[in-house]
XYZ file of C-alpha atoms in Angstrom:
683
model
C -105.790 160.024 181.358
C -103.375 161.041 178.354
C -104.923 161.064 174.999
C -102.623 157.732 173.757
C -104.085 155.738 177.364
C -107.674 157.275 175.769
C -107.403 155.743 172.273
C -106.261 152.394 173.667
C -108.979 151.968 175.692
C -111.549 152.650 172.955
C -110.121 150.299 170.186
C -110.132 147.999 173.319
C -113.561 148.350 173.621
C -114.427 148.011 171.067
C -112.935 145.169 170.252
C -114.316 143.710 172.741
C -117.859 144.620 171.482
C -116.832 143.735 167.665
C -116.030 140.288 169.188
C -119.122 139.886 171.134
C -121.512 141.082 168.560
C -119.515 138.509 166.300
C -120.369 135.840 168.641
C -123.656 136.250 169.446
C -124.613 136.812 165.584
C -123.258 133.180 165.347
C -124.867 132.231 168.225
C -128.633 131.560 167.921
C -131.304 133.280 169.969
C -133.853 130.839 169.675
C -134.462 126.695 169.058
C -135.781 127.559 166.176
C -133.555 130.054 165.082
C -132.545 129.501 161.326
C -136.383 128.294 161.022
C -138.472 130.916 159.555
C -141.767 130.037 159.683
C -141.986 127.121 161.602
C -145.791 125.156 160.387
C -144.110 125.416 156.088
C -141.429 123.764 157.878
C -143.486 121.568 159.371
C -145.080 120.473 156.631
C -142.285 120.377 153.808
C -140.756 117.778 156.147
C -143.958 115.895 156.826
C -143.777 112.432 155.036
C -147.658 111.213 156.141
C -148.008 107.678 156.884
C -148.210 104.777 154.519
C -146.192 107.858 152.101
C -142.245 107.119 151.026
C -140.017 109.754 151.683
C -138.326 111.340 147.921
C -134.481 110.403 148.743
C -132.491 107.834 149.801
C -129.783 109.293 152.209
C -127.303 106.668 152.882
C -124.680 108.088 155.897
C -121.439 107.359 156.680
C -122.011 105.708 160.169
C -117.928 106.547 161.386
C -117.421 105.270 164.583
C -119.644 102.948 164.165
C -117.976 101.038 160.738
C -121.558 100.932 159.107
C -123.552 102.689 156.607
C -126.846 104.163 157.564
C -129.909 104.722 155.263
C -132.475 107.857 156.654
C -135.872 109.115 154.076
C -135.829 112.545 152.874
C -136.864 114.909 153.712
C -138.682 113.377 157.193
C -135.355 112.426 158.789
C -136.683 109.113 159.331
C -134.116 106.328 160.189
C -135.480 103.078 157.880
C -132.041 101.081 158.134
C -128.238 100.147 159.373
C -126.539 97.697 157.080
C -123.864 95.840 158.573
C -120.254 96.453 156.875
C -117.349 96.801 158.662
C -118.049 95.964 162.293
C -119.305 93.368 163.578
C -123.587 93.636 163.927
C -125.285 91.530 166.648
C -128.726 92.319 165.822
C -128.608 89.952 162.825
C -125.224 87.894 162.599
C -123.554 89.953 161.011
C -120.012 89.031 161.063
C -120.887 86.078 164.153
C -122.458 83.729 161.887
C -120.456 81.760 159.367
C -121.999 82.622 156.573
C -120.616 86.517 157.084
C -117.727 86.278 159.344
C -115.401 86.307 156.073
C -116.953 89.918 155.153
C -114.327 90.659 157.673
C -111.495 88.583 156.245
C -107.809 90.233 156.044
C -104.227 90.529 156.211
C -103.971 90.833 159.389
C -106.668 87.630 160.233
C -111.082 88.642 161.132
C -110.931 92.661 162.438
C -114.693 92.938 163.761
C -114.797 96.616 163.538
C -113.192 99.375 160.822
C -114.514 103.296 161.020
C -116.612 104.666 157.355
C -116.270 107.554 156.196
C -117.543 108.381 152.904
C -120.238 106.585 150.461
C -120.267 106.917 147.165
C -123.229 105.784 144.599
C -122.130 104.035 141.380
C -122.175 106.257 138.362
C -123.155 105.905 134.714
C -122.854 108.694 132.042
C -121.959 110.778 135.264
C -125.647 110.030 137.166
C -126.764 107.957 140.259
C -127.660 104.321 138.363
C -128.897 103.257 141.824
C -126.148 99.684 141.291
C -124.479 99.934 143.962
C -122.692 102.184 146.419
C -119.347 101.668 147.832
C -118.034 102.474 151.431
C -114.456 102.704 152.728
C -112.460 101.235 155.908
C -110.477 103.997 157.224
C -108.574 101.915 159.848
C -107.750 98.732 157.861
C -107.704 99.968 154.234
C -110.864 98.205 152.382
C -113.284 98.913 149.916
C -116.648 97.569 150.303
C -119.736 97.365 147.721
C -123.305 97.289 148.724
C -125.644 95.808 146.659
C -128.845 98.672 146.567
C -131.376 95.792 145.705
C -131.153 94.017 148.591
C -129.348 96.000 150.917
C -126.852 93.921 151.587
C -122.953 93.704 151.611
C -121.605 91.675 149.106
C -118.177 92.518 148.005
C -114.919 94.144 150.451
C -111.390 94.485 148.989
C -108.227 95.452 151.266
C -106.206 97.540 149.575
C -102.293 96.779 150.695
C -99.751 99.318 150.217
C -102.161 102.069 151.807
C -101.472 103.939 155.926
C -104.949 104.173 155.979
C -107.494 104.863 153.855
C -109.347 107.963 154.384
C -108.992 109.635 150.599
C -112.082 106.863 149.405
C -114.200 105.860 147.540
C -114.529 107.851 144.296
C -116.205 106.122 142.050
C -115.680 107.609 137.908
C -118.421 108.825 135.637
C -119.010 105.195 134.321
C -118.276 103.329 137.578
C -114.610 102.295 135.069
C -112.927 103.627 138.824
C -113.613 103.268 142.664
C -109.937 105.074 143.670
C -108.792 105.717 146.853
C -105.383 107.177 148.188
C -103.853 106.625 151.352
C -104.419 109.294 154.873
C -101.053 108.319 156.070
C -97.456 107.883 154.099
C -95.363 104.477 155.047
C -92.614 102.515 153.889
C -93.845 101.283 150.995
C -92.705 98.286 151.444
C -93.321 98.584 155.129
C -90.482 97.398 157.105
C -88.371 99.288 160.081
C -87.574 102.196 159.472
C -86.464 105.333 161.587
C -88.524 108.657 161.684
C -84.687 110.474 160.024
C -86.020 108.217 156.966
C -89.645 109.593 156.337
C -88.968 111.860 153.541
C -86.753 109.898 151.813
C -88.346 105.827 152.646
C -92.240 107.201 153.557
C -94.518 106.916 150.167
C -98.208 107.201 149.094
C -100.257 105.351 146.534
C -103.723 106.115 144.575
C -105.667 103.142 143.887
C -107.447 102.262 141.110
C -110.171 99.404 142.389
C -111.982 97.669 138.715
C -115.693 97.073 139.916
C -117.927 97.361 137.214
C -118.788 94.073 137.411
C -120.885 92.923 140.608
C -118.573 89.830 142.292
C -115.140 91.372 140.483
C -113.295 93.874 142.071
C -109.649 94.195 141.557
C -106.728 96.097 141.811
C -106.339 97.215 138.596
C -102.506 99.643 140.021
C -101.664 101.906 142.088
C -99.482 105.042 141.288
C -96.783 105.835 143.877
C -96.818 109.136 144.845
C -94.628 111.385 147.301
C -94.678 110.964 151.233
C -97.223 113.517 151.891
C -101.014 113.397 153.519
C -103.229 112.386 151.586
C -107.013 113.535 152.350
C -110.473 113.596 150.198
C -110.687 113.702 146.602
C -113.757 113.690 143.342
C -112.962 112.132 140.128
C -113.090 114.366 136.960
C -116.797 114.341 134.637
C -117.188 115.653 131.235
C -114.516 117.805 130.416
C -111.818 116.602 133.331
C -113.255 113.118 133.176
C -109.714 110.690 132.643
C -108.476 112.794 135.623
C -109.126 112.696 139.412
C -107.499 115.136 141.910
C -106.680 115.251 146.025
C -105.895 117.473 148.214
C -102.969 116.345 149.977
C -101.483 118.357 153.528
C -98.553 117.329 155.842
C -96.513 118.812 152.629
C -94.003 119.461 155.521
C -93.602 116.364 155.479
C -94.180 115.995 160.040
C -94.040 112.999 161.510
C -94.842 113.849 165.049
C -97.070 117.227 166.996
C -99.007 117.292 163.230
C -100.908 120.154 164.837
C -98.706 122.424 164.537
C -95.566 121.160 162.392
C -98.307 119.941 159.560
C -99.203 123.525 159.537
C -96.507 126.013 158.557
C -96.828 125.822 154.715
C -98.986 128.472 153.124
C -100.131 126.377 150.157
C -100.279 122.122 150.152
C -101.346 120.722 147.004
C -104.537 119.186 145.210
C -102.707 116.455 143.062
C -103.917 116.337 139.596
C -103.904 112.794 138.259
C -104.313 111.400 134.778
C -105.670 107.778 135.388
C -106.131 107.631 131.885
C -102.965 108.082 131.366
C -101.448 105.702 134.227
C -104.187 103.521 132.280
C -102.227 103.461 129.190
C -98.786 103.781 130.466
C -99.349 99.826 133.049
C -100.803 98.550 129.674
C -97.523 99.199 127.560
C -95.696 97.479 130.824
C -94.648 100.700 132.682
C -95.873 99.439 135.714
C -94.476 97.091 138.268
C -95.102 93.942 139.257
C -95.130 93.555 143.552
C -95.289 90.834 146.178
C -98.340 91.533 148.801
C -101.589 89.731 150.309
C -104.325 90.770 150.163
C -107.986 89.869 151.130
C -111.034 89.527 148.848
C -114.490 88.697 150.519
C -117.209 88.054 148.260
C -120.855 87.199 148.550
C -122.948 84.717 146.765
C -126.298 85.009 146.787
C -126.345 81.450 146.105
C -124.907 80.584 148.524
C -125.858 82.557 151.413
C -122.414 82.386 152.655
C -119.143 84.638 151.615
C -115.725 83.637 151.053
C -112.722 84.687 150.804
C -109.385 84.380 148.251
C -105.708 86.247 148.712
C -104.353 87.493 146.353
C -100.178 88.005 146.079
C -99.869 91.119 143.353
C -100.411 94.194 142.051
C -99.440 96.920 139.694
C -97.559 98.767 140.870
C -96.921 102.816 138.300
C -94.375 105.147 139.468
C -95.172 108.834 137.698
C -91.108 109.075 136.926
C -91.182 105.915 134.567
C -94.935 107.747 133.206
C -95.191 110.742 132.068
C -97.711 113.249 132.508
C -99.843 111.595 135.195
C -99.534 113.525 138.066
C -99.228 116.964 138.802
C -99.469 118.966 142.125
C -101.289 122.181 142.142
C -100.637 124.112 145.072
C -103.530 125.427 147.244
C -103.912 127.276 150.696
C -103.975 125.937 153.363
C -103.671 122.634 154.052
C -106.345 121.740 151.698
C -109.173 119.141 153.273
C -111.692 118.578 150.542
C -111.653 118.889 146.353
C -114.930 119.237 144.739
C -115.026 118.778 140.790
C -118.572 120.857 140.143
C -121.253 119.739 137.413
C -118.921 120.849 134.636
C -115.853 119.252 135.533
C -114.594 123.033 134.238
C -114.265 123.830 138.260
C -112.352 122.560 141.462
C -112.420 123.766 143.915
C -110.123 123.008 147.235
C -111.268 124.122 151.253
C -108.547 124.995 153.185
C -108.763 123.929 156.499
C -106.451 127.081 157.609
C -107.170 129.543 154.209
C -109.041 132.766 154.676
C -110.052 131.818 151.095
C -111.774 129.701 148.838
C -109.295 128.584 145.838
C -111.233 127.734 142.155
C -109.178 126.244 139.300
C -109.748 125.505 136.313
C -109.788 122.545 134.398
C -109.329 124.442 131.127
C -106.002 126.945 132.189
C -104.262 123.837 134.364
C -104.284 121.571 130.748
C -103.014 125.381 129.310
C -100.408 125.875 132.674
C -99.464 121.201 131.417
C -98.862 122.242 127.447
C -96.897 126.069 128.102
C -95.173 124.475 130.834
C -95.823 126.970 133.805
C -94.799 124.923 136.560
C -93.164 126.705 139.089
C -90.942 123.185 140.924
C -90.549 119.971 141.260
C -91.895 117.818 144.420
C -90.324 114.315 144.089
C -90.245 114.402 140.663
C -94.207 115.895 140.433
C -94.107 119.357 138.161
C -95.877 121.688 140.766
C -97.541 124.265 138.486
C -98.204 127.593 139.036
C -100.930 129.051 141.174
C -101.691 131.683 139.497
C -101.963 129.869 136.502
C -104.731 127.763 136.964
C -106.667 130.056 139.381
C -110.843 131.429 138.189
C -110.870 132.975 140.854
C -110.784 133.128 145.349
C -113.855 133.212 147.124
C -113.741 135.788 149.034
C -114.686 136.151 152.980
C -115.759 132.447 152.919
C -116.282 132.170 156.865
C -113.224 130.596 159.263
C -113.118 126.967 158.053
C -113.900 126.014 154.405
C -113.992 122.471 154.343
C -116.097 120.840 152.121
C -117.995 122.067 148.649
C -120.943 120.377 146.865
C -123.156 122.258 143.609
C -127.140 122.762 142.508
C -128.130 122.221 138.908
C -128.061 126.762 139.302
C -124.638 127.368 139.032
C -124.511 127.663 142.644
C -121.586 125.799 145.445
C -122.714 125.357 149.271
C -119.688 125.121 151.558
C -119.270 123.998 154.837
C -117.318 126.086 157.531
C -116.361 124.916 160.624
C -115.248 127.080 163.016
C -117.876 129.860 162.901
C -120.521 126.500 162.018
C -122.172 128.134 158.779
C -123.197 127.138 154.660
C -122.195 129.949 152.412
C -123.224 130.021 149.251
C -121.993 131.171 146.313
C -121.876 131.585 142.449
C -119.180 129.992 140.912
C -120.318 132.846 137.416
C -118.833 135.227 139.803
C -117.428 133.805 142.935
C -119.145 135.487 145.529
C -120.952 134.256 148.426
C -124.859 135.449 148.190
C -125.893 133.774 151.332
C -125.179 132.203 154.670
C -127.052 130.219 157.295
C -125.809 128.959 161.155
C -125.310 124.846 161.461
C -125.571 123.739 165.081
C -122.377 123.037 165.428
C -119.779 122.842 164.042
C -120.278 122.082 160.517
C -117.903 118.967 158.999
C -119.289 117.348 155.699
C -122.598 118.528 153.598
C -124.202 116.888 150.727
C -126.571 118.770 148.115
C -128.829 115.648 146.726
C -126.944 114.851 143.843
C -124.205 117.482 144.052
C -121.604 114.809 143.029
C -123.288 114.050 139.900
C -123.808 116.553 136.296
C -127.503 117.593 136.616
C -127.863 117.698 140.577
C -131.468 117.297 142.223
C -130.736 119.850 144.510
C -133.926 121.187 146.735
C -132.641 120.121 149.451
C -128.810 120.191 151.962
C -128.002 118.714 154.511
C -125.394 118.701 157.513
C -123.661 116.948 159.745
C -122.649 118.602 162.484
C -119.475 117.688 164.313
C -120.798 119.147 167.902
C -125.229 118.900 169.364
C -124.299 119.910 172.762
C -128.085 122.035 173.251
C -130.035 120.151 169.765
C -132.211 117.199 171.531
C -132.624 115.402 175.075
C -129.104 114.763 177.322
C -128.148 110.799 176.778
C -125.081 111.669 179.235
C -121.784 112.611 178.291
C -122.317 110.825 174.864
C -124.442 112.812 172.734
C -126.423 111.879 169.298
C -124.536 113.973 165.910
C -126.873 116.113 164.716
C -127.893 116.106 160.647
C -129.669 119.247 159.354
C -132.473 119.615 156.422
C -131.972 122.756 154.693
C -134.901 124.118 151.566
C -132.127 125.425 148.486
C -135.296 125.634 146.547
C -134.406 129.457 146.321
C -132.603 132.380 146.887
C -132.077 132.184 150.818
C -131.374 128.922 152.293
C -134.064 127.856 155.154
C -133.175 125.279 157.738
C -136.018 122.628 157.558
C -135.254 119.812 160.671
C -132.794 118.735 162.873
C -132.443 114.567 162.720
C -129.969 112.410 164.966
C -127.715 110.132 163.766
C -125.869 106.878 164.545
C -122.075 106.671 164.571
C -120.198 110.369 163.427
C -121.069 110.797 159.633
C -118.249 112.050 157.932
C -119.905 111.973 154.126
C -122.751 110.828 152.754
C -124.607 110.845 149.141
C -129.041 110.699 148.562
C -130.402 108.853 145.084
C -133.622 109.624 144.212
C -136.103 106.819 145.120
C -137.900 106.727 142.635
C -134.442 105.361 141.242
C -134.210 102.209 143.438
C -137.197 101.351 145.602
C -139.207 99.196 142.729
C -135.796 97.048 142.548
C -136.696 95.483 145.893
C -135.889 91.881 147.088
C -138.267 90.641 148.501
C -137.357 86.699 149.284
C -135.133 84.541 148.327
C -136.006 81.172 145.929
C -135.360 78.379 148.108
C -134.676 76.635 144.685
C -132.194 79.259 143.990
C -130.794 78.164 147.487
C -127.775 76.155 147.244
C -126.556 76.640 150.764
C -124.549 73.266 151.695
C -126.949 72.642 154.429
C -130.468 74.477 152.807
C -133.718 72.268 154.202
C -136.328 73.243 151.667
C -138.440 71.077 153.099
C -139.644 69.913 156.288
C -138.453 66.430 154.716
C -135.145 67.519 154.095
C -134.219 68.643 157.936
C -132.211 65.911 159.547
C -128.861 66.058 162.439
C -125.145 63.953 161.892
C -121.771 63.284 164.164
C -119.028 63.932 162.765
C -116.225 64.801 165.305
C -116.708 66.461 167.808
C -119.216 68.546 165.611
C -122.546 68.351 165.147
C -124.762 69.177 161.748
C -128.516 69.929 161.707
C -130.533 71.434 159.880
C -133.662 73.008 160.388
C -136.597 74.803 158.438
C -138.537 77.922 160.042
C -141.800 79.284 158.991
C -144.959 80.548 160.778
C -145.163 79.220 163.899
C -142.768 76.627 163.863
C -138.881 75.089 164.023
C -138.433 71.767 162.905
C -137.129 69.850 163.879
C -136.966 71.873 167.708
C -136.240 68.417 169.312
C -131.986 67.770 169.446
C -131.107 65.334 171.813
C -128.067 63.182 171.671
C -125.161 66.102 172.006
C -122.270 65.913 174.085
C -120.187 68.454 176.463
C -117.689 69.408 174.281
C -119.394 69.830 171.486
C -120.039 72.494 168.472
C -122.669 72.524 167.621
C -123.674 74.571 163.782
C -127.019 74.419 163.488
C -128.193 75.657 159.987
C -131.452 77.415 159.779
C -134.103 77.825 156.616
C -136.397 80.457 156.724
C -139.305 78.828 154.190
C -140.933 81.466 154.156
C -141.845 83.422 150.616
C -142.652 86.425 151.524
C -142.126 89.545 151.384
C -141.227 90.443 155.245
C -141.072 87.493 157.510
C -137.962 87.429 158.444
C -136.963 84.693 161.577
C -134.562 85.195 164.066
C -132.529 82.258 166.460
C -131.103 82.325 169.608
C -129.814 79.925 171.733
C -128.869 80.194 175.856
C -125.134 80.519 175.975
C -124.125 81.325 172.264
C -120.636 82.186 173.791
C -119.262 83.017 169.927
C -122.202 83.422 168.159
C -125.019 86.280 168.626
C -128.278 85.273 166.959
C -129.019 84.471 163.417
C -132.103 87.102 161.246
C -132.437 84.719 158.481
C -134.870 86.454 155.739
C -137.207 84.677 153.219
C -135.766 81.233 151.443
C -132.515 81.871 152.604
C -130.084 80.011 154.822
C -127.949 80.825 158.497
C -125.935 79.835 160.913
C -126.212 79.401 164.642
C -122.965 77.722 166.499
C -123.569 76.823 169.889
C -120.701 74.990 172.455
C -122.562 72.438 173.735
C -119.991 73.274 178.224
C -122.577 71.756 180.951
C -125.571 68.975 180.939
C -128.532 69.424 180.194
C -131.719 70.934 178.243
C -131.079 73.913 177.392
C -134.188 76.120 175.048
C -133.282 77.887 171.839
C -136.516 80.163 170.347
C -137.473 82.687 166.988
C -136.158 86.323 168.299
C -137.993 87.826 165.645
C -141.809 88.444 165.848
C -143.812 86.636 163.161
C -147.267 85.694 164.087
C -149.696 85.380 167.574
C -147.971 82.338 168.209
C -144.624 83.658 168.274
C -143.554 83.029 171.657
C -144.266 79.086 170.805
C -141.318 79.109 168.457
C -139.186 77.424 169.882
C -136.996 73.959 170.788
C -134.357 72.317 173.276
C -130.747 70.872 173.066
C -130.471 68.104 175.663
C -127.121 67.735 176.757
C -125.451 64.864 177.678
C -122.026 63.996 179.602
C -119.495 63.500 177.674
C -119.174 59.731 176.687
C -122.919 58.873 176.830
C -125.081 56.433 175.714
C -127.774 58.816 174.473
C -128.548 58.787 170.076
C -127.938 61.645 168.689
C -131.728 61.892 167.042
C -133.669 65.434 166.188
C -137.462 65.488 166.069
C -140.276 67.654 166.211
C -142.330 67.564 169.699
C -145.808 66.387 169.981
C -147.083 70.662 170.626
C -144.898 71.642 167.525
C -147.217 68.970 165.908
C -150.678 70.139 167.507
C -149.493 73.336 166.510
C -148.388 73.186 162.589
C -152.125 71.788 161.786
C -153.298 74.731 164.266
C -152.065 77.063 161.761
C -153.093 75.270 158.699
C -156.276 74.914 159.477
C -156.352 78.551 159.099
C -156.609 80.606 156.280
C -154.420 82.924 156.454
C -154.335 86.354 154.618
C -154.071 87.732 151.624
C -150.197 88.881 151.239
C -150.202 92.575 149.825
C -149.869 92.666 146.211
C -146.190 94.135 145.867
C -145.339 96.370 143.053
C -143.883 94.654 140.507
C -140.413 93.645 140.758
C -137.532 90.456 140.590
C -138.217 87.885 143.600
C -134.299 87.567 144.213
C -131.549 88.299 142.340
């Protein structure tokens, strides 16, 4: 064998061994790989029975369209909050009272794709009032009230093709901000793809959301037709700015995995929203006609309603100098994050070999000194070196997102090499890395987007589960992993499964909101049009082919529970008021053959409506679906359906058996309710 050939063989074998070594280093050696002391990890995540977790952890549900609430460090699922998808478990989006929350200019949309929760802010800190979340598919925002853990407001975003880069809450909740994922013709019209560069545009939307029930699309900024991915508002010195990554600066419209990955650098759009706000106030924006839905849930009527808006103010950066700048950023950037000081703007290039860190102060100097390399559709492109604070070397393969602790450290999720990388903002040097299982997407440090992060833990939200849990057929639960970051080295503490596909998540100290929870709704404050505040206010009435039944629910009976005079073809609206005035005593109602509705789950003091269509003659049961007492099985009733045109009188009565059960229940003295901490009984 020639020396040259020997050299080739040795080189090939060396490359193979190097590859095997790398793969082995990245692969878990045992199921407890990365945990260290298993007993210590178990103790750190153990929450004793009757004790509470330290953090609420709000995770997007991804393709479930909802928000999941977990306790940390235990990883226990506490609640799924219905937001953008109908939820048969409690009737959200099915019943009369909540259907309107899903209204849009397209009609009722029963599903969406939720990605990025964002907690309301005061002074750059989580204030515990609200949680905002985006709908990616049919562009919308939602507001969740953190006193009730219910969706109370949704707002559609016009002139937007996909609402991925959304929502981002400014330092004092002045705005919740969004950018379009897909550029589209704006306003919409039939345009050939050969005119993409000229006709397709994006928008950045600014929604006023600092008052309950009053989300308002204040204005939109028109931007070039790229794909805008993710964003972060500034804080401290950079407050008044917001930063969005963009990719596909090639403006490709087919085979994007190739054609949108050609440029070595794409852009972070740096947007001076205070300057834009001033230009809008000065009349420099144009009013465009459009149509979009604003849906608000009213606590007084326990019902949602829809208002359709018909215009929006659109600002072209050409009419407002100094509003938008582009920061070149390698390569196909996905995430952009701002550190707690507000000075550093960190990009996450999916195809980059470094983590670029821009300096806000250097950016300001570059703007003043006009260190521009070019323009993109009239927007200045700042020189890359002029804004660069540092490039973090050897970050792993596929850096995506960054979060921060209060000690000057950044944590980066790295997708391809499945790891979290810890590095210092001071010297931009990697100090630790830990494997994730597997293919991490977003990550979340406790309070990692605030001025003073809580730190303590980081959660990896992984895209692939494989062998982490018991198999459940072809679809597996997504994997989240909790790491301790309190010391110099990260330590894996816990795996826990999640619903849907979590993208981003945020955590808040439980102490900020647990004492403010609504425990029940006061009956006296219930102004639903069909409320029955006592059994004496119940009854039945007919309007053409529609029958309204007002009934009450209390442990352990409905009143009335025998309904007669309904005819085939009637639509029966059963309005159920829960008379309980105690914490954690909901009642449910379901009726046989309710094909157009789900059950209703009615909180104490609330009224909900079940829609039931009488299709066939006969006698049909209804019952309580939520166990409430020893006589829960007895909590039921009947609807009698007569043939069309029959002479059976319309009536609603309480059966003798129910009356006897009521007397028996009233003769027993119920145990006293546990004394709850001082908190409002209603909103």
